[in-house]
Short mmCIF file of C-alpha atoms in Angstrom, two decimals:
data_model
loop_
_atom_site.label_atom_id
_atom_site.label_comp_id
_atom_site.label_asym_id
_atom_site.label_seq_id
_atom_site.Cartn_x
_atom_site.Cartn_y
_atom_site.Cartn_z
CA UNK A 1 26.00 -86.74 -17.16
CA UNK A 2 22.97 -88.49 -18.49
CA UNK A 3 22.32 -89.91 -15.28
CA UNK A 4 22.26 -86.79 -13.42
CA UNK A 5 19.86 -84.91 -16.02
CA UNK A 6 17.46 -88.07 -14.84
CA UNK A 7 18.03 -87.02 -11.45
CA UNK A 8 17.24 -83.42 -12.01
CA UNK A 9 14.53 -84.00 -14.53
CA UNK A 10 12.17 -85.55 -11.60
CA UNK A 11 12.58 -82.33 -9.59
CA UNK A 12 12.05 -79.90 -12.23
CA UNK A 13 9.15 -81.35 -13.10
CA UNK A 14 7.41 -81.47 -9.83
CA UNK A 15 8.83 -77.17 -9.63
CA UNK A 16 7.25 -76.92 -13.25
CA UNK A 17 3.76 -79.03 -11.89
CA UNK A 18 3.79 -76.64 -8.47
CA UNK A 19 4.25 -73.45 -9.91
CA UNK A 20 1.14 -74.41 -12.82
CA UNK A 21 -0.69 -75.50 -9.70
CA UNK A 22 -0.09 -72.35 -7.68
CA UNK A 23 -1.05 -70.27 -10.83
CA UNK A 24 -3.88 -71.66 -11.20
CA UNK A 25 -5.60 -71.19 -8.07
CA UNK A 26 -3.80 -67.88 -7.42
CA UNK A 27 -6.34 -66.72 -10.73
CA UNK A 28 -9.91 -67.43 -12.09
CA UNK A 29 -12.21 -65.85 -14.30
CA UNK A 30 -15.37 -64.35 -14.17
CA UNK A 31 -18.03 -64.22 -17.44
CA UNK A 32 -20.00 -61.53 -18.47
CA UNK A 33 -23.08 -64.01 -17.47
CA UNK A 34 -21.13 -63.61 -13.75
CA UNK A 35 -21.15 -62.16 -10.78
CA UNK A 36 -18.34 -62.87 -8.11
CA UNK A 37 -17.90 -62.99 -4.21
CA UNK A 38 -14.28 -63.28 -3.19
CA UNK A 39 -14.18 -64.01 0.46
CA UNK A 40 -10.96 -63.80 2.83
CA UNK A 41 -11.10 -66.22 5.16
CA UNK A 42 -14.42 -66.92 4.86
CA UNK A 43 -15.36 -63.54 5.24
CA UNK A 44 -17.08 -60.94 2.93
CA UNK A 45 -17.68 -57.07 2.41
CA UNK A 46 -18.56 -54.35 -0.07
CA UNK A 47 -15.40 -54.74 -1.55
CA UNK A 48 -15.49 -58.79 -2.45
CA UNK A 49 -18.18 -58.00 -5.02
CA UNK A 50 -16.86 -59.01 -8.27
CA UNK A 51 -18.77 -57.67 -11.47
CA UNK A 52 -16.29 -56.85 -14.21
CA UNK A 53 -15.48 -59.58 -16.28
CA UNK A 54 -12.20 -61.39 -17.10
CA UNK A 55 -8.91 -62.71 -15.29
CA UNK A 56 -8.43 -61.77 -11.62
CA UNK A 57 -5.44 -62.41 -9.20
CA UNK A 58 -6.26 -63.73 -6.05
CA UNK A 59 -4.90 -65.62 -3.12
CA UNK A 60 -4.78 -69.22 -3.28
CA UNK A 61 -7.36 -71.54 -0.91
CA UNK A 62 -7.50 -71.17 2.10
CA UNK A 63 -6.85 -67.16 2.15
CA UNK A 64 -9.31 -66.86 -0.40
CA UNK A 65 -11.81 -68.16 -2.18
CA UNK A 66 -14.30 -67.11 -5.05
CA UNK A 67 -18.04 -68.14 -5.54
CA UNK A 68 -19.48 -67.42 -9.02
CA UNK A 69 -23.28 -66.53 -9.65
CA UNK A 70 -24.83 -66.52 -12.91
CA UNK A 71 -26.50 -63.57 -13.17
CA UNK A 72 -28.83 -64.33 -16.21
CA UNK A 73 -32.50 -65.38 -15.20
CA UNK A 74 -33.69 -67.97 -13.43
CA UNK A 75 -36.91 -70.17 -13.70
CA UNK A 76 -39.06 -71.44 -10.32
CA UNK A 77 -41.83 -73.30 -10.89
CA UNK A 78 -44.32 -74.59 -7.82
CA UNK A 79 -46.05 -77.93 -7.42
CA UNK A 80 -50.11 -78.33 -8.48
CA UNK A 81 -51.54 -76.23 -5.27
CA UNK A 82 -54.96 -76.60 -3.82
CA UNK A 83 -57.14 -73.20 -3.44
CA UNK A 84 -60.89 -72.62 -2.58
CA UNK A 85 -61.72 -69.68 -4.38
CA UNK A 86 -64.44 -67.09 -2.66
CA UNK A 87 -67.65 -69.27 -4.04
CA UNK A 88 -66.31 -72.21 -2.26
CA UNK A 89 -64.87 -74.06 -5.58
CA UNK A 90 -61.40 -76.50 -5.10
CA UNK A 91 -59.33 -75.51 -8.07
CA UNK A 92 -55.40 -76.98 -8.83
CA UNK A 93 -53.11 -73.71 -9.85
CA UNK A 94 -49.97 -74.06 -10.40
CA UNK A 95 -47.23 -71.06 -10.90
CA UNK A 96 -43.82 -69.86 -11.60
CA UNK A 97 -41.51 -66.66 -11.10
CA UNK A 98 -38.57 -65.70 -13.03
CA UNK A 99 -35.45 -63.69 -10.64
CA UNK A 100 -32.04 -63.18 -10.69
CA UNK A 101 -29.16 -62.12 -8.50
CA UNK A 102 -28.67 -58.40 -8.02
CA UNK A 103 -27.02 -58.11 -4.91
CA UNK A 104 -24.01 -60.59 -4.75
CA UNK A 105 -22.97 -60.05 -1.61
CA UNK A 106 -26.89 -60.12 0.23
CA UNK A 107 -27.01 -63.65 -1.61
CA UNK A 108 -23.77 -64.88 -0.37
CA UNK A 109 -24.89 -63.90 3.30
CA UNK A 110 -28.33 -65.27 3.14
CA UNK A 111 -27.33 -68.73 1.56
CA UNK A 112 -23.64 -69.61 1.87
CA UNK A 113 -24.49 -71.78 4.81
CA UNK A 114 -25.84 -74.08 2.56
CA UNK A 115 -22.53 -75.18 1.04
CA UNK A 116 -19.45 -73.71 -0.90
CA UNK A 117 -20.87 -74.12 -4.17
CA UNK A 118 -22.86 -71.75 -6.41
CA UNK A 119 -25.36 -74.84 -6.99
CA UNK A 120 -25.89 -75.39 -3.08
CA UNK A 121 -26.90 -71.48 -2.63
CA UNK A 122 -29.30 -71.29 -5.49
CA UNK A 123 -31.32 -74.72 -4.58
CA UNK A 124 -31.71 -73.11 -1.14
CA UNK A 125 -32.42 -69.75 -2.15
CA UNK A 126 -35.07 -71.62 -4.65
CA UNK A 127 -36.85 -74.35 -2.29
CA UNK A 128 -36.34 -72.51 1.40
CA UNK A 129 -37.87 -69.23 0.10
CA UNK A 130 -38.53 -68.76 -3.18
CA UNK A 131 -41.12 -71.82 -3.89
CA UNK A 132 -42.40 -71.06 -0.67
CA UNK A 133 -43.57 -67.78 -0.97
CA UNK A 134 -45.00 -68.56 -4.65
CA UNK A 135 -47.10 -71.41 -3.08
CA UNK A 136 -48.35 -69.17 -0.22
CA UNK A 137 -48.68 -66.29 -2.77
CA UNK A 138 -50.93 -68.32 -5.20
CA UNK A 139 -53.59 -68.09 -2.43
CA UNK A 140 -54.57 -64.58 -3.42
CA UNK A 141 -56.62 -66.94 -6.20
CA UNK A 142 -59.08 -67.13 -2.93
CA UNK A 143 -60.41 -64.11 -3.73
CA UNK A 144 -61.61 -64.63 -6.71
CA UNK A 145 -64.81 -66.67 -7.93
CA UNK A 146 -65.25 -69.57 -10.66
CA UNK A 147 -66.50 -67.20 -13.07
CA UNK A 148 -63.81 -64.87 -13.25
CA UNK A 149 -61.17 -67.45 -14.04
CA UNK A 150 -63.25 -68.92 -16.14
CA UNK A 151 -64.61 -66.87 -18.76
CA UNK A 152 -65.38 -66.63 -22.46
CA UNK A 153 -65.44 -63.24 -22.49
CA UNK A 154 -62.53 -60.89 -24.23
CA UNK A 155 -60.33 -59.04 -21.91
CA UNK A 156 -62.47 -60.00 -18.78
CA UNK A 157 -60.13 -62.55 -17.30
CA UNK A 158 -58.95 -61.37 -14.17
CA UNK A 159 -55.68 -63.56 -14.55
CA UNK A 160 -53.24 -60.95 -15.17
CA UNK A 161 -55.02 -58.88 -11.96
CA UNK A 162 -54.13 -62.36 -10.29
CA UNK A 163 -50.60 -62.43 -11.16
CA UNK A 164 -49.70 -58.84 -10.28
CA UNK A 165 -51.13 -59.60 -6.83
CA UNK A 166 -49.00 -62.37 -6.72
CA UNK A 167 -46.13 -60.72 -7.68
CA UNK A 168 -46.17 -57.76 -5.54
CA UNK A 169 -46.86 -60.05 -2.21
CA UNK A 170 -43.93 -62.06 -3.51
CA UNK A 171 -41.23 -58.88 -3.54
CA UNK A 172 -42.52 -57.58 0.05
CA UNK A 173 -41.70 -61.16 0.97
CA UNK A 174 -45.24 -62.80 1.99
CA UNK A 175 -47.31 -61.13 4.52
CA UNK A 176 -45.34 -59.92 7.27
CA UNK A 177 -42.09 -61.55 5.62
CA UNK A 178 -38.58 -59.83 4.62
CA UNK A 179 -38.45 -58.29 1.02
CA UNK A 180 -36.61 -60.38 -1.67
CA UNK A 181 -34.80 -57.24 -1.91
CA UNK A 182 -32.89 -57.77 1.73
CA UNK A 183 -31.70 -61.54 -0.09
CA UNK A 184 -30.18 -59.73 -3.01
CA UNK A 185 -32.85 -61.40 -5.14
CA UNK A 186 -34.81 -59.61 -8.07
CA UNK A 187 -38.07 -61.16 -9.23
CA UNK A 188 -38.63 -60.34 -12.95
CA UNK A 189 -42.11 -61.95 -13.71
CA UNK A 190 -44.90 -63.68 -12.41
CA UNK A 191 -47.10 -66.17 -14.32
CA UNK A 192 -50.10 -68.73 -14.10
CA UNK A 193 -49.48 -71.77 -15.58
CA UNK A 194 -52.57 -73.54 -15.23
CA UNK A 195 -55.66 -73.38 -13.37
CA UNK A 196 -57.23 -76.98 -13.65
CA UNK A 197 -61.01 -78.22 -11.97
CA UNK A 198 -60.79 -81.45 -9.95
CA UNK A 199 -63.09 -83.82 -10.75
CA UNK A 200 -65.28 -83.17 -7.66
CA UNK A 201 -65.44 -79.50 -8.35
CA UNK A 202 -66.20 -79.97 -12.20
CA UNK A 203 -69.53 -82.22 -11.17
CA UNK A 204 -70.45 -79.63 -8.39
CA UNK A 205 -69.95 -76.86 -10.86
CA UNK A 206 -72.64 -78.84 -13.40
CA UNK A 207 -74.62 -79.41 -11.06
CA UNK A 208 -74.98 -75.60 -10.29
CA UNK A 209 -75.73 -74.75 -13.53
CA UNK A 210 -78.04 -77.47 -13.95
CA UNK A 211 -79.85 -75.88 -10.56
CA UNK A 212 -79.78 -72.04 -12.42
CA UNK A 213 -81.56 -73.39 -15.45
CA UNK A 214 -84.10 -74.78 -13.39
CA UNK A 215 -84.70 -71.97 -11.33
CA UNK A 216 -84.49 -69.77 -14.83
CA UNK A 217 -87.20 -72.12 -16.46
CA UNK A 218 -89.24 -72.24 -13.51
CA UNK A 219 -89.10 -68.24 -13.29
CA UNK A 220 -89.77 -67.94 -17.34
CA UNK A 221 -92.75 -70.49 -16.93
CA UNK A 222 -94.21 -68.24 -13.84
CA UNK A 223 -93.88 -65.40 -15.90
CA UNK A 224 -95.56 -66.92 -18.65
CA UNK A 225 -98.63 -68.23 -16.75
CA UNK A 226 -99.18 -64.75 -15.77
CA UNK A 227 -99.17 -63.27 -18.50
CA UNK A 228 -101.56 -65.82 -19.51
CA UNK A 229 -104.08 -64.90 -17.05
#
């Protein structure tokens, strides 16, 4: 008897082990920081959009799969960025954006070639066309000069002007590009982080001011000798 409960213990187990198994990915779970894709086959449609939270039944791999996107915001910073600005200064700026994923599906179609993980679609969401676009976005500094992103003066900073700029060119997509909107992406804000003066440019912006007080001493000495006279 003992010997065949041994025998029928090994069995059991492996019908116990398979049917946890098949449970398991025949389920999963999607957070209220979630949003879900559940593809058949590979493929997806209005109705594979997951957004209520909690349990769900699905197939198990390879009839279906589910990619998860956290849906809270996400931070994209750029690299230090040469710009000239419009009086012919070299400045460093550097930049970030905030988004998030509003449009599961649009995100899923625009990225999942990148991999089968969450992870995989964000990086190239993030370095393909996100960073991108911020780095060719933070040229709109050209159009500004030295003096009026560099000022002393209260509420004359033309920095925030700057970053709405940025941010609308960044939502139509670039010039000429496709709206973030058509990737299912959402930007939330736009910031400056720094805008920094390479050495070169902080010697040839002395050396300009040293030339205006020369010309304004030489003009205030002119004056002076004819009023002299």
């Amino acid at each position: 008897m003992l010997k065949l409960l041994k025998k029928l213990m090994i069995p059991v187990f492996a019908l116990i082990f398979t049917v946890i198994i098949l449970l398991f990915s025949a389920s999963y779970t999607v957070r209220f920081t979630e949003t879900a894709v559940k593809t058949t086959f590979g493929s997806a449609n209005e109705d594979s959009i997951i957004d209520e939270p909690g349990l769900k039944p699905k197939w198990p791999y390879p009839i279906q799969s589910v990619t998860k996107y956290d849906k809270r915001m996400r931070i994209v910073q750029t690299r230090s960025e040469t710009v000239q600005t419009a009086d012919d200064f070299q400045i460093i700026v550097e930049g970030y954006l905030s988004y998030r994923v509003t449009d599961p599906l649009k995100f899923f179609r625009a990225f999942s070639n990148a991999g089968d993980r969450a992870q995989d679609h964000f990086a190239k969401a993030e370095n393909d066309v996100l960073r991108d676009l911020l780095r060719s976005a933070l040229g709109e500094t050209s159009k500004y000069e030295m003096e009026d992103l560099f000022t002393s003066q209260s509420g004359a900073s033309v920095i925030p002007q700057l970053e709405e700029s940025v941010y609308e060119l960044l939502v139509k997509g670039g010039s000429g590009g496709q709206p973030l909107a058509d990737y299912g992406i959402d930007i939330s804000s736009v910031g400056i982080d720094r805008i920094v003066l390479p050495e070169e440019t902080t010697s040839a912006v002395i050396n300009r001011m040293g030339a205006n007080r020369d010309r304004l001493a030489e003009r205030y000495e002119s004056e002076g000798r004819s009023q002299a006279r």
